[in-house]
Short mmCIF file of C-alpha atoms and ligand atoms in Angstrom, two decimals:
data_model
loop_
_atom_site.label_atom_id
_atom_site.label_comp_id
_atom_site.label_asym_id
_atom_site.label_seq_id
_atom_site.Cartn_x
_atom_site.Cartn_y
_atom_site.Cartn_z
CA MET H 51 -7.87 -20.52 42.71
CA ILE H 52 -10.89 -22.07 44.37
CA LYS H 53 -13.30 -24.72 43.10
CA GLY H 54 -16.44 -26.63 43.97
CA VAL H 55 -16.41 -30.44 43.96
CA ASP H 56 -19.50 -32.63 44.10
CA ILE H 57 -18.60 -36.22 45.05
CA GLY H 58 -21.35 -38.53 43.82
CA GLY H 59 -21.65 -42.31 43.71
CA THR H 60 -20.44 -42.62 40.10
CA PHE H 61 -19.06 -39.23 39.07
CA VAL H 62 -17.23 -36.32 40.63
CA LYS H 63 -18.32 -32.99 39.20
CA VAL H 64 -16.08 -29.97 39.46
CA ALA H 65 -17.03 -26.30 39.00
CA TYR H 66 -14.19 -23.81 38.43
CA GLU H 67 -14.10 -20.08 39.08
CA ASP H 68 -13.91 -19.24 35.38
CA GLY H 69 -17.25 -21.00 34.79
CA LYS H 70 -15.76 -24.23 33.42
CA LYS H 71 -17.29 -27.51 34.56
CA LYS H 72 -15.84 -31.01 34.41
CA LYS H 73 -17.07 -34.51 35.19
CA PHE H 74 -14.78 -37.37 36.32
CA PHE H 75 -15.76 -41.05 36.46
CA ILE H 76 -15.04 -42.74 39.82
CA GLY H 77 -17.40 -45.73 39.52
CA ASP H 78 -14.38 -48.07 39.02
CA VAL H 79 -12.81 -47.23 42.40
CA LYS H 80 -15.89 -46.54 44.53
CA ASN H 81 -15.56 -49.73 46.61
CA SER H 82 -11.92 -49.25 47.64
CA LYS H 83 -11.28 -46.56 50.23
CA ARG H 84 -7.57 -46.30 49.34
CA LYS H 85 -8.13 -46.10 45.58
CA LEU H 86 -11.07 -43.73 45.89
CA LEU H 87 -9.17 -41.33 48.14
CA GLU H 88 -6.19 -41.43 45.75
CA ARG H 89 -8.45 -40.55 42.82
CA LEU H 90 -10.18 -37.81 44.80
CA LYS H 91 -6.79 -36.37 45.78
CA GLU H 92 -5.79 -36.16 42.10
CA ILE H 93 -9.03 -34.38 41.21
CA ILE H 94 -9.14 -32.08 44.23
CA LEU H 95 -5.45 -31.11 44.41
CA ASP H 96 -5.08 -30.57 40.64
CA ASP H 97 -4.13 -26.89 39.96
CA LYS H 98 -3.14 -26.49 43.65
CA PRO H 99 -6.32 -24.75 44.81
CA SER H 100 -6.29 -22.39 47.79
CA GLY H 101 -9.84 -23.43 48.68
CA VAL H 102 -12.24 -26.24 47.86
CA GLY H 103 -15.98 -26.47 48.56
CA ILE H 104 -16.96 -30.13 48.78
CA ALA H 105 -20.51 -31.44 48.38
CA VAL H 106 -21.27 -35.07 49.26
CA ALA H 107 -24.52 -37.05 49.34
CA GLY H 108 -25.16 -38.20 52.89
CA PHE H 109 -24.95 -37.09 56.48
CA ILE H 110 -22.26 -34.47 57.08
CA SER H 111 -21.53 -33.28 60.60
CA LYS H 112 -20.85 -29.61 61.23
CA ASP H 113 -17.06 -30.23 61.48
CA GLY H 114 -17.17 -31.63 57.92
CA THR H 115 -17.03 -35.37 58.70
CA ILE H 116 -18.94 -37.62 56.31
CA THR H 117 -20.70 -39.66 59.00
CA ARG H 118 -22.73 -41.80 56.58
CA SER H 119 -22.81 -41.78 52.80
CA PRO H 120 -25.14 -44.47 51.37
CA ASN H 121 -23.74 -43.96 47.83
CA LEU H 122 -20.10 -44.20 48.90
CA PRO H 123 -19.99 -46.18 52.16
CA VAL H 124 -16.16 -46.39 52.04
CA LEU H 125 -16.14 -42.67 52.90
CA ASP H 126 -18.08 -43.17 56.15
CA GLY H 127 -16.14 -41.48 58.96
CA VAL H 128 -13.83 -39.59 56.58
CA ASN H 129 -13.24 -35.88 57.10
CA PRO H 130 -12.00 -34.34 53.82
CA ARG H 131 -10.51 -31.42 55.78
CA GLU H 132 -8.01 -33.84 57.38
CA ILE H 133 -7.20 -35.77 54.20
CA PHE H 134 -6.81 -33.17 51.49
CA LYS H 135 -4.18 -30.63 52.40
CA VAL H 136 -5.80 -27.47 51.07
CA PRO H 137 -5.68 -24.17 53.04
CA LYS H 138 -9.48 -23.82 53.10
CA ILE H 139 -12.06 -26.60 52.80
CA VAL H 140 -15.79 -26.52 53.48
CA VAL H 141 -17.83 -29.74 53.34
CA ASP H 142 -21.61 -29.97 53.10
CA ASN H 143 -24.46 -32.14 51.93
CA ASP H 144 -24.87 -32.12 48.13
CA VAL H 145 -28.52 -31.02 48.15
CA ASN H 146 -27.80 -28.26 50.67
CA MET H 147 -25.27 -26.98 48.15
CA ALA H 148 -27.64 -27.47 45.19
CA GLY H 149 -30.29 -25.45 47.07
CA TYR H 150 -27.74 -22.73 47.86
CA CYS H 151 -26.74 -22.60 44.18
CA GLU H 152 -30.35 -22.22 43.00
CA TRP H 153 -30.97 -19.52 45.63
CA LYS H 154 -27.78 -17.56 44.89
CA LEU H 155 -28.03 -17.61 41.10
CA HIS H 156 -31.76 -17.64 40.47
CA ASN H 157 -33.83 -16.72 43.56
CA SER H 158 -31.73 -14.53 45.83
CA GLY H 159 -34.93 -12.68 46.84
CA SER H 160 -36.43 -15.89 48.18
CA GLU H 161 -36.97 -16.05 51.93
CA VAL H 162 -37.47 -19.81 52.13
CA LEU H 163 -36.22 -21.98 49.27
CA LEU H 164 -36.71 -25.73 49.43
CA ALA H 165 -34.79 -27.93 46.97
CA ILE H 166 -35.88 -31.50 46.39
CA ILE H 167 -33.58 -33.65 44.27
CA LEU H 168 -34.75 -37.04 43.01
CA GLY H 169 -32.29 -39.48 41.54
CA THR H 170 -30.63 -42.52 43.07
CA GLY H 171 -32.16 -41.32 46.35
CA LEU H 172 -34.26 -38.36 47.46
CA GLY H 173 -32.35 -35.44 48.94
CA SER H 174 -33.58 -32.09 50.16
CA GLY H 175 -32.11 -28.79 51.25
CA LEU H 176 -33.52 -25.63 52.79
CA VAL H 177 -32.14 -22.11 52.34
CA ILE H 178 -33.58 -19.44 54.63
CA ASN H 179 -32.70 -15.85 53.65
CA GLY H 180 -29.53 -17.13 52.01
CA GLU H 181 -28.44 -19.32 54.93
CA VAL H 182 -28.43 -23.10 54.60
CA PHE H 183 -30.47 -24.65 57.42
CA ARG H 184 -28.56 -27.61 58.84
CA GLY H 185 -30.20 -28.37 62.19
CA ALA H 186 -28.28 -28.91 65.42
CA GLY H 187 -26.00 -31.70 64.18
CA GLY H 188 -25.92 -30.97 60.45
CA SER H 189 -28.51 -33.51 59.31
CA ALA H 190 -31.69 -31.44 58.91
CA LEU H 191 -33.97 -31.86 55.90
CA GLU H 192 -33.80 -35.61 55.50
CA LEU H 193 -37.23 -35.43 53.92
CA GLY H 194 -36.46 -38.55 51.87
CA HIS H 195 -36.78 -40.52 55.10
CA HIS H 196 -40.03 -39.09 56.38
CA ILE H 197 -42.57 -41.89 56.49
CA ILE H 198 -45.50 -41.64 54.11
CA GLU H 199 -46.70 -45.24 54.35
CA LYS H 200 -46.81 -47.22 57.60
CA GLY H 201 -45.03 -50.56 57.06
CA GLY H 202 -44.51 -49.59 53.41
CA ARG H 203 -41.72 -50.33 50.95
CA PRO H 204 -38.17 -50.95 52.20
CA CYS H 205 -35.95 -47.88 51.91
CA SER H 206 -32.18 -47.67 51.29
CA CYS H 207 -31.83 -46.45 54.90
CA GLY H 208 -33.15 -49.73 56.30
CA ARG H 209 -36.53 -48.35 57.38
CA ARG H 210 -39.89 -48.86 55.69
CA GLY H 211 -42.37 -46.55 54.04
CA CYS H 212 -39.97 -43.62 53.55
CA TRP H 213 -40.76 -41.07 50.83
CA GLU H 214 -37.55 -42.12 49.02
CA ALA H 215 -38.77 -45.73 48.81
CA TYR H 216 -41.44 -44.45 46.35
CA CYS H 217 -39.94 -41.29 44.90
CA SER H 218 -36.47 -42.20 43.62
CA SER H 219 -34.99 -44.21 40.75
CA TYR H 220 -35.34 -47.50 42.62
CA GLY H 221 -38.75 -46.47 44.01
CA ILE H 222 -40.31 -46.04 40.58
CA VAL H 223 -38.73 -49.30 39.33
CA ASN H 224 -40.28 -51.13 42.30
CA ILE H 225 -43.72 -49.59 41.71
CA TYR H 226 -43.53 -50.80 38.08
CA ARG H 227 -42.46 -54.31 39.17
CA ASP H 228 -45.38 -54.53 41.58
CA LEU H 229 -47.69 -53.88 38.66
CA GLY H 230 -46.15 -56.88 36.88
CA GLY H 231 -43.66 -54.97 34.70
CA SER H 232 -39.95 -55.56 34.34
CA ALA H 233 -37.45 -52.73 34.05
CA SER H 234 -33.99 -52.24 35.43
CA LYS H 235 -33.86 -48.46 35.07
CA ASP H 236 -36.28 -45.60 35.76
CA ILE H 237 -35.74 -44.15 32.29
CA GLU H 238 -37.03 -47.35 30.62
CA ILE H 239 -40.36 -46.87 32.41
CA ILE H 240 -40.52 -43.22 31.37
CA TRP H 241 -39.87 -44.14 27.71
CA LYS H 242 -42.54 -46.83 27.87
CA ALA H 243 -45.02 -44.36 29.36
CA ARG H 244 -44.28 -41.91 26.54
CA SER H 245 -45.06 -44.61 24.00
CA GLY H 246 -48.43 -45.21 25.68
CA ASP H 247 -47.67 -48.36 27.71
CA GLU H 248 -50.53 -48.56 30.22
CA ARG H 249 -48.54 -50.19 33.01
CA ALA H 250 -45.85 -47.52 32.74
CA LEU H 251 -48.48 -44.76 32.70
CA GLU H 252 -50.08 -46.25 35.82
CA THR H 253 -46.63 -46.38 37.47
CA ILE H 254 -46.11 -42.68 36.80
CA LYS H 255 -49.59 -41.93 38.16
CA ILE H 256 -48.78 -43.77 41.42
CA PHE H 257 -45.33 -42.13 41.60
CA LYS H 258 -46.88 -38.67 41.16
CA GLU H 259 -49.41 -39.38 43.89
CA TYR H 260 -46.60 -40.19 46.36
CA LEU H 261 -44.58 -37.23 45.12
CA LEU H 262 -47.52 -34.92 45.83
CA ILE H 263 -48.15 -36.42 49.30
CA GLY H 264 -44.53 -35.79 50.30
CA LEU H 265 -44.42 -32.32 48.74
CA ALA H 266 -47.67 -31.31 50.47
CA ASN H 267 -46.23 -32.50 53.81
CA ALA H 268 -43.06 -30.48 53.17
CA VAL H 269 -45.02 -27.35 52.19
CA HIS H 270 -47.23 -27.59 55.28
CA ILE H 271 -44.18 -27.95 57.54
CA LEU H 272 -41.84 -25.42 55.92
CA ASN H 273 -44.04 -22.90 54.04
CA PRO H 274 -41.47 -22.21 51.27
CA ASP H 275 -41.93 -19.44 48.70
CA THR H 276 -39.78 -21.37 46.21
CA LEU H 277 -39.76 -25.11 45.64
CA VAL H 278 -37.05 -26.29 43.25
CA LEU H 279 -37.37 -29.79 41.81
CA GLY H 280 -34.30 -31.39 40.26
CA GLY H 281 -32.22 -34.51 39.83
CA GLY H 282 -31.93 -37.13 37.10
CA LEU H 283 -35.38 -38.62 37.64
CA ILE H 284 -37.14 -35.24 37.53
CA GLU H 285 -35.11 -34.16 34.48
CA GLY H 286 -36.11 -37.36 32.71
CA MET H 287 -39.86 -36.92 33.27
CA LYS H 288 -40.50 -33.16 33.18
CA ASP H 289 -43.21 -33.62 30.54
CA PHE H 290 -45.21 -35.68 33.06
CA LEU H 291 -44.83 -33.02 35.76
CA TYR H 292 -46.05 -29.92 33.87
CA ASP H 293 -49.06 -29.65 36.23
CA ILE H 294 -47.20 -30.26 39.47
CA GLU H 295 -47.49 -26.69 40.82
CA GLY H 296 -51.27 -26.55 40.31
CA LYS H 297 -51.81 -30.04 41.71
CA LEU H 298 -49.67 -29.28 44.76
CA LYS H 299 -51.39 -25.96 45.44
CA SER H 300 -54.80 -27.65 45.31
CA ARG H 301 -53.70 -30.02 48.09
CA VAL H 302 -52.32 -27.55 50.59
CA GLU H 303 -53.86 -24.81 52.69
CA SER H 304 -54.54 -21.55 50.87
CA LEU H 305 -52.01 -19.47 52.85
CA PRO H 306 -48.92 -21.61 52.03
CA ALA H 307 -50.29 -22.07 48.47
CA SER H 308 -50.57 -18.29 47.99
CA VAL H 309 -46.81 -17.69 48.37
CA LEU H 310 -45.57 -20.86 46.69
CA LYS H 311 -43.82 -21.07 43.33
CA VAL H 312 -42.60 -24.38 41.94
CA ARG H 313 -39.88 -24.59 39.32
CA PHE H 314 -37.32 -27.03 37.94
CA SER H 315 -33.62 -26.77 38.74
CA VAL H 316 -31.77 -24.45 36.37
CA GLU H 317 -28.27 -25.67 37.17
CA LYS H 318 -29.23 -29.34 36.84
CA GLU H 319 -26.45 -31.90 37.47
CA PHE H 320 -23.81 -29.31 38.34
CA ALA H 321 -25.93 -27.54 40.97
CA GLY H 322 -24.06 -29.26 43.86
CA ALA H 323 -20.58 -28.40 42.53
CA VAL H 324 -21.49 -24.80 41.61
CA GLY H 325 -23.25 -24.40 44.98
CA ALA H 326 -20.17 -25.65 46.84
CA LEU H 327 -18.00 -23.14 44.94
CA LEU H 328 -20.39 -20.25 45.65
CA TYR H 329 -20.77 -21.26 49.28
CA LEU H 330 -17.00 -21.47 49.79
CA ARG H 331 -16.66 -18.01 48.25
CA ALA H 332 -19.30 -16.65 50.66
CA VAL H 333 -17.52 -18.24 53.66
CA ILE H 334 -14.16 -16.75 52.60
CA ARG H 335 -15.74 -13.27 52.14
CA LYS H 336 -17.37 -13.47 55.56
CA GLU H 337 -14.03 -14.36 57.17
CA GLU H 338 -12.24 -11.53 55.33
CA ASN H 339 -14.88 -9.03 56.49
CA ARG H 340 -14.49 -10.22 60.06
CA MET H 341 -10.74 -9.54 59.87
CA LEU H 342 -11.20 -5.96 58.59
ZN1 ZN F 411 -35.45 -44.12 54.41
#
C-alpha cells in the first residue's frame, strides 16, 4: 500500500490508492517539533505503507530535506526519509506535486504546465513534458518571491515587494487595510466585495492588477501552454477572476498568448496529496523498469 501525504501548516491531507482522501488537524501541535513528529508518524505509518509520497510547503533539497518551511518552522532541517521508517519515501514541494497532479490527471498532453497556488502564501510549480522542474538545488519556481514592487510591502520571507506580499491571504488583507478597511481574513473581504462594498471591490481590483503583473512576468519567462490557478484564495474568489485568461493574454506578447490556456485547479485542496501519490507511483515504476 502506498499513499500521498501533504503536510500543511494546519492540516495534513492524505490520498490513498483506492481514491479515498482524508484530512487530519495538526494545528494544535505545529509549534512543538516532538509532538508534531509524533502526530505525523501516526498518520504516515498508519496501515504500514510500503511507500509514501510527501508534499511539504517550503524549500526541499533534492535529498528530501526540508531546508526551510515558513508554515512549519519546527520542521526546518528535518529529512522525512530519516525519520519515518518506510521502505520508499519521496519528498517534494507541495506545489510541485499539485502541478504534477494537474498534469497527470487533466493535461498529460501539456508540454509546459505552470501551477500557481494562492493561499497562506504563493507557491508555484512547473511540469515540463511530465517532469517536475526543480532547478539545481531543488528550489526552482519560487515565483512568490520575485519582486514586483521596489521597496514594496514586507513579505513573509523577510524581503520587500515580493509577489506574495500582494497576492496571498495576508497580501489582500493588507491591501484592504491600506484603504482604511479592517478585516482579519481574506474571505471577509471577498464577501464584502460581493455585497457591493466599494473598498472591498477596490481591494480586489488592486489585487487583480498585481496578480496579472506577476502572471504576465511568469508567462514571458516560461511560455507555458497551461496555467493552472488554485489554492484557497483563488477558490474563494473565482467569480471575480472569470476574465483572467483574456486579461492576461492582452498583456503578453502574441506568441506566448497564442499557446496559453488558463484554468482553475480541478483537484483543489487535495492536489498536493494526490500529486505526491502519483509521483511516488511513477518513481517506483521507473525503478522497476530499470531493474528489468
Ligand atoms: Zn518574499
